[in-house]
mmCIF file of C-alpha atoms and ligand atoms in Angstrom:
data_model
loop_
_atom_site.group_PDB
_atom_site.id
_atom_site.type_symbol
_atom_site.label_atom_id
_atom_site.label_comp_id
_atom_site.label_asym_id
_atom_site.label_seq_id
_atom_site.Cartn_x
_atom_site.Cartn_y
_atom_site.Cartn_z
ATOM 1 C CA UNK A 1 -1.490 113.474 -12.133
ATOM 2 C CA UNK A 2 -0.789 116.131 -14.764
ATOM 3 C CA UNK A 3 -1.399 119.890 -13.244
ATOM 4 C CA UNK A 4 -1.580 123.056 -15.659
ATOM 5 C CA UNK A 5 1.322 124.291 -13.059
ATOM 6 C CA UNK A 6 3.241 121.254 -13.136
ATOM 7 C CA UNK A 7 7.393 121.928 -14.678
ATOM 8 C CA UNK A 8 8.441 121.029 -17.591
ATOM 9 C CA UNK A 9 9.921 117.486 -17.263
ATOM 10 C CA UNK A 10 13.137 116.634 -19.782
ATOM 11 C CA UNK A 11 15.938 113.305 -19.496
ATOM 12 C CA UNK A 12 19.314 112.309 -21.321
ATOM 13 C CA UNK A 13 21.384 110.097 -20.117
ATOM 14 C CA UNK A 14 24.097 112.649 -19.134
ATOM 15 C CA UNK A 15 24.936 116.348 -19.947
ATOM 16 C CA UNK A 16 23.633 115.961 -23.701
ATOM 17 C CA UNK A 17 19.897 116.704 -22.760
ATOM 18 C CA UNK A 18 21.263 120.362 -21.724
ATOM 19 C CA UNK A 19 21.092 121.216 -24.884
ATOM 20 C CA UNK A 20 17.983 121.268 -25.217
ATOM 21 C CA UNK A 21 16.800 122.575 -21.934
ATOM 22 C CA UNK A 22 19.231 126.098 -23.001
ATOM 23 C CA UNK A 23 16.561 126.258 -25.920
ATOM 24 C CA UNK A 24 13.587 125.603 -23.387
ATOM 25 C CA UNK A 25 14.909 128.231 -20.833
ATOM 26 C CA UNK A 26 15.904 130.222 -23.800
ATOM 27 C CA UNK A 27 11.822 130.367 -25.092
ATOM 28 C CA UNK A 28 10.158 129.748 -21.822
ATOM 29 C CA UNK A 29 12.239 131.629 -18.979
ATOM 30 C CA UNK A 30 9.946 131.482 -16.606
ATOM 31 C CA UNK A 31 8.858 128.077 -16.946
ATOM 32 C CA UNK A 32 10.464 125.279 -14.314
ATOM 33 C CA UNK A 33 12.166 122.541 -16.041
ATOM 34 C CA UNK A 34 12.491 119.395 -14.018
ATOM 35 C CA UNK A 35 15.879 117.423 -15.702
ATOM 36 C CA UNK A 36 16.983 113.806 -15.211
ATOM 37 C CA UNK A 37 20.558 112.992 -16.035
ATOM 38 C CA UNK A 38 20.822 109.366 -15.860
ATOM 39 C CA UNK A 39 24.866 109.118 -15.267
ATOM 40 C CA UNK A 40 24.728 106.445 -13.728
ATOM 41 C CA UNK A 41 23.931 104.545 -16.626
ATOM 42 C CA UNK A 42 25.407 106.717 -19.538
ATOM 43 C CA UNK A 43 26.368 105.929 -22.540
ATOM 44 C CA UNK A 44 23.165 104.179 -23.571
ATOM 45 C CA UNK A 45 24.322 104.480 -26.771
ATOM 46 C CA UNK A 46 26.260 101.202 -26.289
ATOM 47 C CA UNK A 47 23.428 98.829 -24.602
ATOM 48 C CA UNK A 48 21.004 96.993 -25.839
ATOM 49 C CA UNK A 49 17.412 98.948 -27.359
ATOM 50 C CA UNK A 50 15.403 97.155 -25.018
ATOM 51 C CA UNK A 51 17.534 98.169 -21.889
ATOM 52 C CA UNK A 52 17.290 101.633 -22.987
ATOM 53 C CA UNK A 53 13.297 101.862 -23.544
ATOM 54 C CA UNK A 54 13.183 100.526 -19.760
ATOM 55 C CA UNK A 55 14.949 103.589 -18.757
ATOM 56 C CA UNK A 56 13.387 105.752 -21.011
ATOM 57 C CA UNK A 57 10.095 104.662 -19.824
ATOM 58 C CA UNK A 58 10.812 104.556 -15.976
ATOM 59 C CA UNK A 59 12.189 107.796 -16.137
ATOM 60 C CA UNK A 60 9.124 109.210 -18.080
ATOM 61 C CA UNK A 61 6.839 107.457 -14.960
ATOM 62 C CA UNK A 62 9.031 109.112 -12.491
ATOM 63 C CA UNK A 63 8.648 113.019 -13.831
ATOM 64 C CA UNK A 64 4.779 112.404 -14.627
ATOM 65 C CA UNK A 65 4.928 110.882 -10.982
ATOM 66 C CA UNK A 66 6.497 114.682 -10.192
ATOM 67 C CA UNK A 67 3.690 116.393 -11.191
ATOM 68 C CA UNK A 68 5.267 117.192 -14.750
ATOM 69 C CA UNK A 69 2.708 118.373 -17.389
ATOM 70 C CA UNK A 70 4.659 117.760 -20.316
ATOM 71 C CA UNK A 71 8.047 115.494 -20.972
ATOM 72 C CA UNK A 72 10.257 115.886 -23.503
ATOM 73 C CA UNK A 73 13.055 113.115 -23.891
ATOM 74 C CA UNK A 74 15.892 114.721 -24.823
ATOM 75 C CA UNK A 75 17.675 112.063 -26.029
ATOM 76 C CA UNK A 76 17.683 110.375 -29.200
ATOM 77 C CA UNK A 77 18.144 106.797 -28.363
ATOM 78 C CA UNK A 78 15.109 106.846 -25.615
ATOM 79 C CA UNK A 79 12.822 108.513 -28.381
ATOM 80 C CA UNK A 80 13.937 105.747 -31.262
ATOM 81 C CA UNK A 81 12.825 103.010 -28.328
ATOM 82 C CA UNK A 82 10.399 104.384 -26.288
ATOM 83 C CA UNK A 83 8.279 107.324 -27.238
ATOM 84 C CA UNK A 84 5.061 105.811 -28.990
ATOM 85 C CA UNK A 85 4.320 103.806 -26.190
ATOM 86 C CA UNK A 86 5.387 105.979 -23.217
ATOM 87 C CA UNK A 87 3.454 108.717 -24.998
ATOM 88 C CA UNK A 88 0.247 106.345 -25.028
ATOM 89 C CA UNK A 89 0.816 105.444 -21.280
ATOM 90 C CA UNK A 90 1.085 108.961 -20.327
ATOM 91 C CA UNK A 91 -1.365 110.467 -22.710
ATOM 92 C CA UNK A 92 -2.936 112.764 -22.851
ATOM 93 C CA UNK A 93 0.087 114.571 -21.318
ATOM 94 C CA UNK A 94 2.503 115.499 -24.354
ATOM 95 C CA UNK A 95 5.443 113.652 -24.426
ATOM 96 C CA UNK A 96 7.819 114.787 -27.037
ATOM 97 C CA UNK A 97 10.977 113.241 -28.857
ATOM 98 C CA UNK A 98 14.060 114.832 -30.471
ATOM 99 C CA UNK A 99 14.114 112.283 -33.467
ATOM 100 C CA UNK A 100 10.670 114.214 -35.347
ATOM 101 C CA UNK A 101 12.231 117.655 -34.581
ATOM 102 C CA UNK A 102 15.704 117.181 -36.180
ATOM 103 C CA UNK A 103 14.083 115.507 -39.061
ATOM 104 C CA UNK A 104 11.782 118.387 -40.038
ATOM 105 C CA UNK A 105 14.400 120.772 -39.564
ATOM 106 C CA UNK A 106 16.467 118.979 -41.522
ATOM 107 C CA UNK A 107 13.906 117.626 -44.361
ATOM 108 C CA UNK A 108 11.175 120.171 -44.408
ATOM 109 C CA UNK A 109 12.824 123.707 -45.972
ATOM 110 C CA UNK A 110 14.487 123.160 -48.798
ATOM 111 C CA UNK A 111 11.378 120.744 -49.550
ATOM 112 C CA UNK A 112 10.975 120.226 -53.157
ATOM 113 C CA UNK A 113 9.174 117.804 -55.537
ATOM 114 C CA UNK A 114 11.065 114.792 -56.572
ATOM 115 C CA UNK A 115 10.798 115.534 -60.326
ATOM 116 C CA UNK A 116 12.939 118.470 -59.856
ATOM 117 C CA UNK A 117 15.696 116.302 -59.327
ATOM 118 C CA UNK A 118 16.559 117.681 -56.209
ATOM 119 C CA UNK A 119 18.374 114.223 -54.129
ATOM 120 C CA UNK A 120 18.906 115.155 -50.533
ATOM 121 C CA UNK A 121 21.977 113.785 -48.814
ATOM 122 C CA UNK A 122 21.839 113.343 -45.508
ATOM 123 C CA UNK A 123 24.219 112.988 -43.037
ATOM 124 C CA UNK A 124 23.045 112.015 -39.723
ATOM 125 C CA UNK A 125 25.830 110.949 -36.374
ATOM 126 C CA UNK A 126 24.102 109.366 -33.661
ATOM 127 C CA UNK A 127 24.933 106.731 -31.212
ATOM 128 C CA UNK A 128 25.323 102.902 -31.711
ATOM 129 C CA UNK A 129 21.694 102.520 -30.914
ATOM 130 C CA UNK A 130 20.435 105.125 -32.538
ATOM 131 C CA UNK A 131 21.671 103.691 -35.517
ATOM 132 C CA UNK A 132 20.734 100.650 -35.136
ATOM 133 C CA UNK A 133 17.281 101.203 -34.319
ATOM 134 C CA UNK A 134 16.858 102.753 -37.793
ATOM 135 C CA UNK A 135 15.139 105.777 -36.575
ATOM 136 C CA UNK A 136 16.417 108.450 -38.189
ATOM 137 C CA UNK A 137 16.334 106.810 -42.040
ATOM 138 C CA UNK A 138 12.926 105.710 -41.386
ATOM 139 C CA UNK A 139 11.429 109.124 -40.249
ATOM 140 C CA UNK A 140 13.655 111.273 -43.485
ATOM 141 C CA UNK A 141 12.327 108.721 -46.450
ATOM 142 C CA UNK A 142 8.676 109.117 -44.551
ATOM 143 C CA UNK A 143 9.099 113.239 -44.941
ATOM 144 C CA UNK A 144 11.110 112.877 -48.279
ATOM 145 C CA UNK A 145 11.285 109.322 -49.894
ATOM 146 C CA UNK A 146 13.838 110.556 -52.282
ATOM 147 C CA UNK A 147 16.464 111.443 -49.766
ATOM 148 C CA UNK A 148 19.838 109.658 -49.558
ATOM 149 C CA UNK A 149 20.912 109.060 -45.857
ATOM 150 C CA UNK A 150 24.095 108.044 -44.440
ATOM 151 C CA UNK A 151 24.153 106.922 -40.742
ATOM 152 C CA UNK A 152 27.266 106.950 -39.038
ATOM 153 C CA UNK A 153 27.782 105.894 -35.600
ATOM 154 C CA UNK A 154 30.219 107.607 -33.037
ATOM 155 C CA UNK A 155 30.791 105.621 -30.434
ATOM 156 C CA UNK A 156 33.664 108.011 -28.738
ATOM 157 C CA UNK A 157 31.652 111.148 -28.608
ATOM 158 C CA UNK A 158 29.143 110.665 -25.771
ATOM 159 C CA UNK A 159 32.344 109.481 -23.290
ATOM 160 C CA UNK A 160 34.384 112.544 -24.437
ATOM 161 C CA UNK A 161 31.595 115.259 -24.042
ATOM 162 C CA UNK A 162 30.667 113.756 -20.271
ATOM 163 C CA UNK A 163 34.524 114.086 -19.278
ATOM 164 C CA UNK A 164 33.795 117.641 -20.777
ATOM 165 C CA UNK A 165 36.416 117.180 -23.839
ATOM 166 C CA UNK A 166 35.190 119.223 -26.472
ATOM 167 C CA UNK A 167 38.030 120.661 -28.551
ATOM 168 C CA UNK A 168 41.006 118.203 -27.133
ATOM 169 C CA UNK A 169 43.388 116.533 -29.845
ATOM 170 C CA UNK A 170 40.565 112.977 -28.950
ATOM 171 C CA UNK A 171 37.870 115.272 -29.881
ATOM 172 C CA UNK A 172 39.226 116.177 -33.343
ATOM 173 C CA UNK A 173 40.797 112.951 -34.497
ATOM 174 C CA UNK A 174 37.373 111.241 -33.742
ATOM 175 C CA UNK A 175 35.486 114.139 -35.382
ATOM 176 C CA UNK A 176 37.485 113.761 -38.549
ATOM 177 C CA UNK A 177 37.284 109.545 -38.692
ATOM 178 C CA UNK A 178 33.206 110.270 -38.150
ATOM 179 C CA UNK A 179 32.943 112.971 -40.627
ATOM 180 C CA UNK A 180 34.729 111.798 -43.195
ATOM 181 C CA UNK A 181 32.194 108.919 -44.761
ATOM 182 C CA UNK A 182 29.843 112.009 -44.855
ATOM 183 C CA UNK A 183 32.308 114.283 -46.724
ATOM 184 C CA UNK A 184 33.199 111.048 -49.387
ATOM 185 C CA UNK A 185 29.536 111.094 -49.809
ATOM 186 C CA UNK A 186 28.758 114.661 -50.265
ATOM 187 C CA UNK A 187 26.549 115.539 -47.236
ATOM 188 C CA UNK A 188 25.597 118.924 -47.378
ATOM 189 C CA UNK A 189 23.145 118.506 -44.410
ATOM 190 C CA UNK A 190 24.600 116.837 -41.192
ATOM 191 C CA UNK A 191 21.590 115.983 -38.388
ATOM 192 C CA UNK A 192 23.518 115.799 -35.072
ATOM 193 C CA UNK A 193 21.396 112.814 -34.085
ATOM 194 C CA UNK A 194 22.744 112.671 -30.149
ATOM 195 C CA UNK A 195 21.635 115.789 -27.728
ATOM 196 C CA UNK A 196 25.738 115.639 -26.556
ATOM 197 C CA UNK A 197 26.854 116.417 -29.703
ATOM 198 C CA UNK A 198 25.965 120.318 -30.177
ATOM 199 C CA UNK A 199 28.788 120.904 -27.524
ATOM 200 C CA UNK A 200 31.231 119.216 -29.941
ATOM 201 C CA UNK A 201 30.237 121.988 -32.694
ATOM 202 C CA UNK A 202 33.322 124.175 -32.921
ATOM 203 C CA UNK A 203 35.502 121.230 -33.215
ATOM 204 C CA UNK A 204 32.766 119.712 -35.669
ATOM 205 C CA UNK A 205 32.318 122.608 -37.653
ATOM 206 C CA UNK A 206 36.358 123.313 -38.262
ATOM 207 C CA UNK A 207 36.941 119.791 -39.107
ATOM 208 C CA UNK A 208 34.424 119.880 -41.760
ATOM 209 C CA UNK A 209 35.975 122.803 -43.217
ATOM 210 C CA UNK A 210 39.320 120.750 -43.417
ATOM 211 C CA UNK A 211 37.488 117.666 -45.151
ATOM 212 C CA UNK A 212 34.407 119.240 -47.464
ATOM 213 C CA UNK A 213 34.936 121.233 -50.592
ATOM 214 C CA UNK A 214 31.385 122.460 -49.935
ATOM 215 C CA UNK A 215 29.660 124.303 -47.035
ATOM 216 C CA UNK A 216 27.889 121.826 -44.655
ATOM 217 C CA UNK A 217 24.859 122.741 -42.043
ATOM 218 C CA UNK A 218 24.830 121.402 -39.011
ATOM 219 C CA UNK A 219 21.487 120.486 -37.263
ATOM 220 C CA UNK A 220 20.960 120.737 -33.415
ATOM 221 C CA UNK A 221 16.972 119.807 -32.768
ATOM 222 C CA UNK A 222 16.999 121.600 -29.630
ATOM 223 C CA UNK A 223 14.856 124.764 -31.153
ATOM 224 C CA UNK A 224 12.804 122.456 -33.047
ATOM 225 C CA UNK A 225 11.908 120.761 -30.075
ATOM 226 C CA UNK A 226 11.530 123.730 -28.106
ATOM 227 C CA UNK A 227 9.207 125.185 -30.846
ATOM 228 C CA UNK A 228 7.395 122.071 -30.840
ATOM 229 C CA UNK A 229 6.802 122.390 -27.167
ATOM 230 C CA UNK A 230 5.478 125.894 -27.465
ATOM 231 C CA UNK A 231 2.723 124.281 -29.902
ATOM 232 C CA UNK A 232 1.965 121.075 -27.458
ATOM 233 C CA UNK A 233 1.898 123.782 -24.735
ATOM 234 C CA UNK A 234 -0.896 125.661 -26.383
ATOM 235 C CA UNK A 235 -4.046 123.689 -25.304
ATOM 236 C CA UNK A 236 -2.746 123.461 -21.858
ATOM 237 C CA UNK A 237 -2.114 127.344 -21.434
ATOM 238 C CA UNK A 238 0.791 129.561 -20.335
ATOM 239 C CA UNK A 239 2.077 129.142 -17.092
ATOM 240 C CA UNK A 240 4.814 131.296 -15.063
ATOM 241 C CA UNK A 241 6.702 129.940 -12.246
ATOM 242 C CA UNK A 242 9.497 130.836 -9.897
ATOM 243 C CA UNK A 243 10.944 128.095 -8.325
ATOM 244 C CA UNK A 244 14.454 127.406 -9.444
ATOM 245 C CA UNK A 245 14.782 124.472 -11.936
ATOM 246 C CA UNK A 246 16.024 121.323 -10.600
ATOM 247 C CA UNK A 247 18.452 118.839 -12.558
ATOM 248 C CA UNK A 248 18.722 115.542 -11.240
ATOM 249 C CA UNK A 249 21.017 113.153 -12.425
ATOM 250 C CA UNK A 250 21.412 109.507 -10.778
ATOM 251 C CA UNK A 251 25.397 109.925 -10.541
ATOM 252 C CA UNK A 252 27.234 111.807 -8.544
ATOM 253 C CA UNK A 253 25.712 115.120 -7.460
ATOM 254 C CA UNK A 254 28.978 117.025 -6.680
ATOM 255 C CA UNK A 255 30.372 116.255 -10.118
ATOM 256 C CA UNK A 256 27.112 116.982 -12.102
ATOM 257 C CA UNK A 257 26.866 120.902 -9.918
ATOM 258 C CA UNK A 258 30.552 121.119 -11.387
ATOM 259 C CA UNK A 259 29.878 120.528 -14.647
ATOM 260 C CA UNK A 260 26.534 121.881 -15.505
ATOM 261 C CA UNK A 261 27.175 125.269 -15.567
ATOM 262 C CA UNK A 262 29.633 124.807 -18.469
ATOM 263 C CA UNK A 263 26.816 122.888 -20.537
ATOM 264 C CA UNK A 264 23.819 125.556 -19.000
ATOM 265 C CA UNK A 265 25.677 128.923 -19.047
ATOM 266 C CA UNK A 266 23.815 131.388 -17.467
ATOM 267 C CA UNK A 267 20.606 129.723 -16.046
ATOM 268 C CA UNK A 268 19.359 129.138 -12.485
ATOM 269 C CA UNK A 269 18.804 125.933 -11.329
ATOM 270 C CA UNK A 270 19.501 123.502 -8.139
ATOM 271 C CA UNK A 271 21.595 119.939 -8.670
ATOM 272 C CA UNK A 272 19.840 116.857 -6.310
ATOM 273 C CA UNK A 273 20.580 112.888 -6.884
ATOM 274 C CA UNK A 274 17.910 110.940 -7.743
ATOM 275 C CA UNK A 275 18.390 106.981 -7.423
ATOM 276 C CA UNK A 276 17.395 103.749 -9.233
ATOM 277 C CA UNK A 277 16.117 100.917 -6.624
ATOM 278 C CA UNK A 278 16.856 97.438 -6.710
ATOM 279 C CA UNK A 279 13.690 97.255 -8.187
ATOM 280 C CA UNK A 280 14.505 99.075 -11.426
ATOM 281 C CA UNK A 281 12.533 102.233 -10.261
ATOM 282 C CA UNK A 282 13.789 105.540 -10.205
ATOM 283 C CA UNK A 283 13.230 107.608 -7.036
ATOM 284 C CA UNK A 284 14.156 110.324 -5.139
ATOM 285 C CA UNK A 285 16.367 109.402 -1.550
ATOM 286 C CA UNK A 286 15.524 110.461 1.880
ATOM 287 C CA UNK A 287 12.546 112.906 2.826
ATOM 288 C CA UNK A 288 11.155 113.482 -0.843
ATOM 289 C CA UNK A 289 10.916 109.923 -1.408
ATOM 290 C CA UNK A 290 7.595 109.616 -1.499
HETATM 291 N N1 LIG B 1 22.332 111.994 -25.602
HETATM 292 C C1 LIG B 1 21.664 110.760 -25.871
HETATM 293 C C2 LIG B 1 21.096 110.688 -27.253
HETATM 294 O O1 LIG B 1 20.707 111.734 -27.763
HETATM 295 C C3 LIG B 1 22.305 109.500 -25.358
HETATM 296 C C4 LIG B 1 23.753 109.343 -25.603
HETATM 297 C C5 LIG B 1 24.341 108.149 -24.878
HETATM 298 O O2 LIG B 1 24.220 108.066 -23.651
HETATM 299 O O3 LIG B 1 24.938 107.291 -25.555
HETATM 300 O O4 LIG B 1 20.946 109.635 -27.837
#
């Protein structure tokens, strides 16, 4: 049941989704967010497409079961698989995906016509999946058919950010074997196409220095998606709450309390496990199980 009063309900499969609940908290402080960490099945960048728009889509059934009045999946992979059809099962509550938002950051301002000459080159790092599914090439030539992408999947970066290693000697050495296709091609735009990989920026950004002669952006969705949010939120007005937020994550509570305020400096919120059945459903244990 969606309720003008209901939080704001957002999922990852770990930490990365923080990112873009900071931007939420950081346009809508007094809104609740609801969060879903899903450590107990992270990375999901490795696993099949299919297993990961099952997750994608229970979790989605288990915030609008929580009385959430919007969802926004904070996680790449889960919007590649599973946002056009969890957004029709749960319409006409919005349900919102990272994927659009980095791409019209990325595509949309230094737009010009073709005939200009002007050749985009893309960079994008995302997951396994991600890359597989074709996502992120499919929604740039749709904005901009002239753009040149370049996919490049980093399978070390999701473990590395979860154990909280941002700017070790691992973090670097895999930052320079995943940036360097992109600098051999002359990216001047690089979409960070995983919601863990804005914590890697300092390391990203002075390894790029090291292996581009030319300035590179770096694009983190999370304002995008925020802004997007703001627009879905329109119709359904402005709402203020103050209960605390509440991040869930189907691992293990103690260690998510310990490391979210790293990823979520500054903001208030309350860690709680939530659990998948033997069923496959997601659910909350003891008294609130309902
Ligand atoms: N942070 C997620 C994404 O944006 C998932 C990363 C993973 O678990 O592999 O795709």
């Amino acid at each position: 049941v969606t309720t003008s009063t209901g939080p704001l309900g957002v999922f990852d499969s770990g930490v990365g989704g923080l990112t873009v609940v900071g931007a939420l908290l950081r346009r809508f402080p007094s809104e609740r967010v609801l969060y879903v960490a899903d450590q107990a099945h992270v990375p999901y960048g490795e696993r099949p497409l299919e297993e990961v728009c099952g997750f994608a889509t229970e979790i989605s059934r288990f915030l609008a079961s929580q009385g959430c009045r919007a969802i926004v999946m904070a996680c790449n992979i889960s919007s590649a698989t599973a946002l056009p059809s969890v957004s029709a099962r749960l319409a006409p509550r919005p349900v919102l995906g990272v994927i659009a938002a980095a791409v019209r950051r990325a595509v949309l301002p230094p737009l010009l016509p073709p005939s200009q000459g002007w050749e985009p080159r893309i960079g994008v790092l995302a997951t396994a999946g991600t890359v597989r599914s074709g996502a992120y090439s499919a929604q740039i030539r749709r904005l901009n058919p002239g753009a040149r992408v370049i996919e490049v999947a980093c399978p070390r970066f999701v473990p590395l950010v979860e154990a909280g290693e941002l700017e070790t000697e691992a973090a670097c050495a895999a930052a320079r074997e995943y940036l360097a296709p992109l600098a051999e091609a002359g990216c001047r735009t690089i979409l960070l196409g995983c919601t863990h990989y804005p914590f890697l920026l300092s390391t990203l950004r002075r390894t790029a220095a090291e292996l581009f002669d030319v300035p590179v952006t770096f694009i983190d969705p999370a304002d995008e998606i925020a802004d997007a949010l703001r627009a879905a939120l329109f119709d359904l007005g402005q709402v203020h709450h103050s209960a605390p937020n509440l991040l869930l994550t189907t691992g293990d509570p103690d260690v998510f309390r310990a490391q979210a305020p790293r990823f979520l400096p500054g903001a208030a919120f309350a860690v709680a496990p939530a659990c998948w059945t033997s069923e496959g459903a997601l659910s909350l244990p003891d008294r609130s199980a309902t």
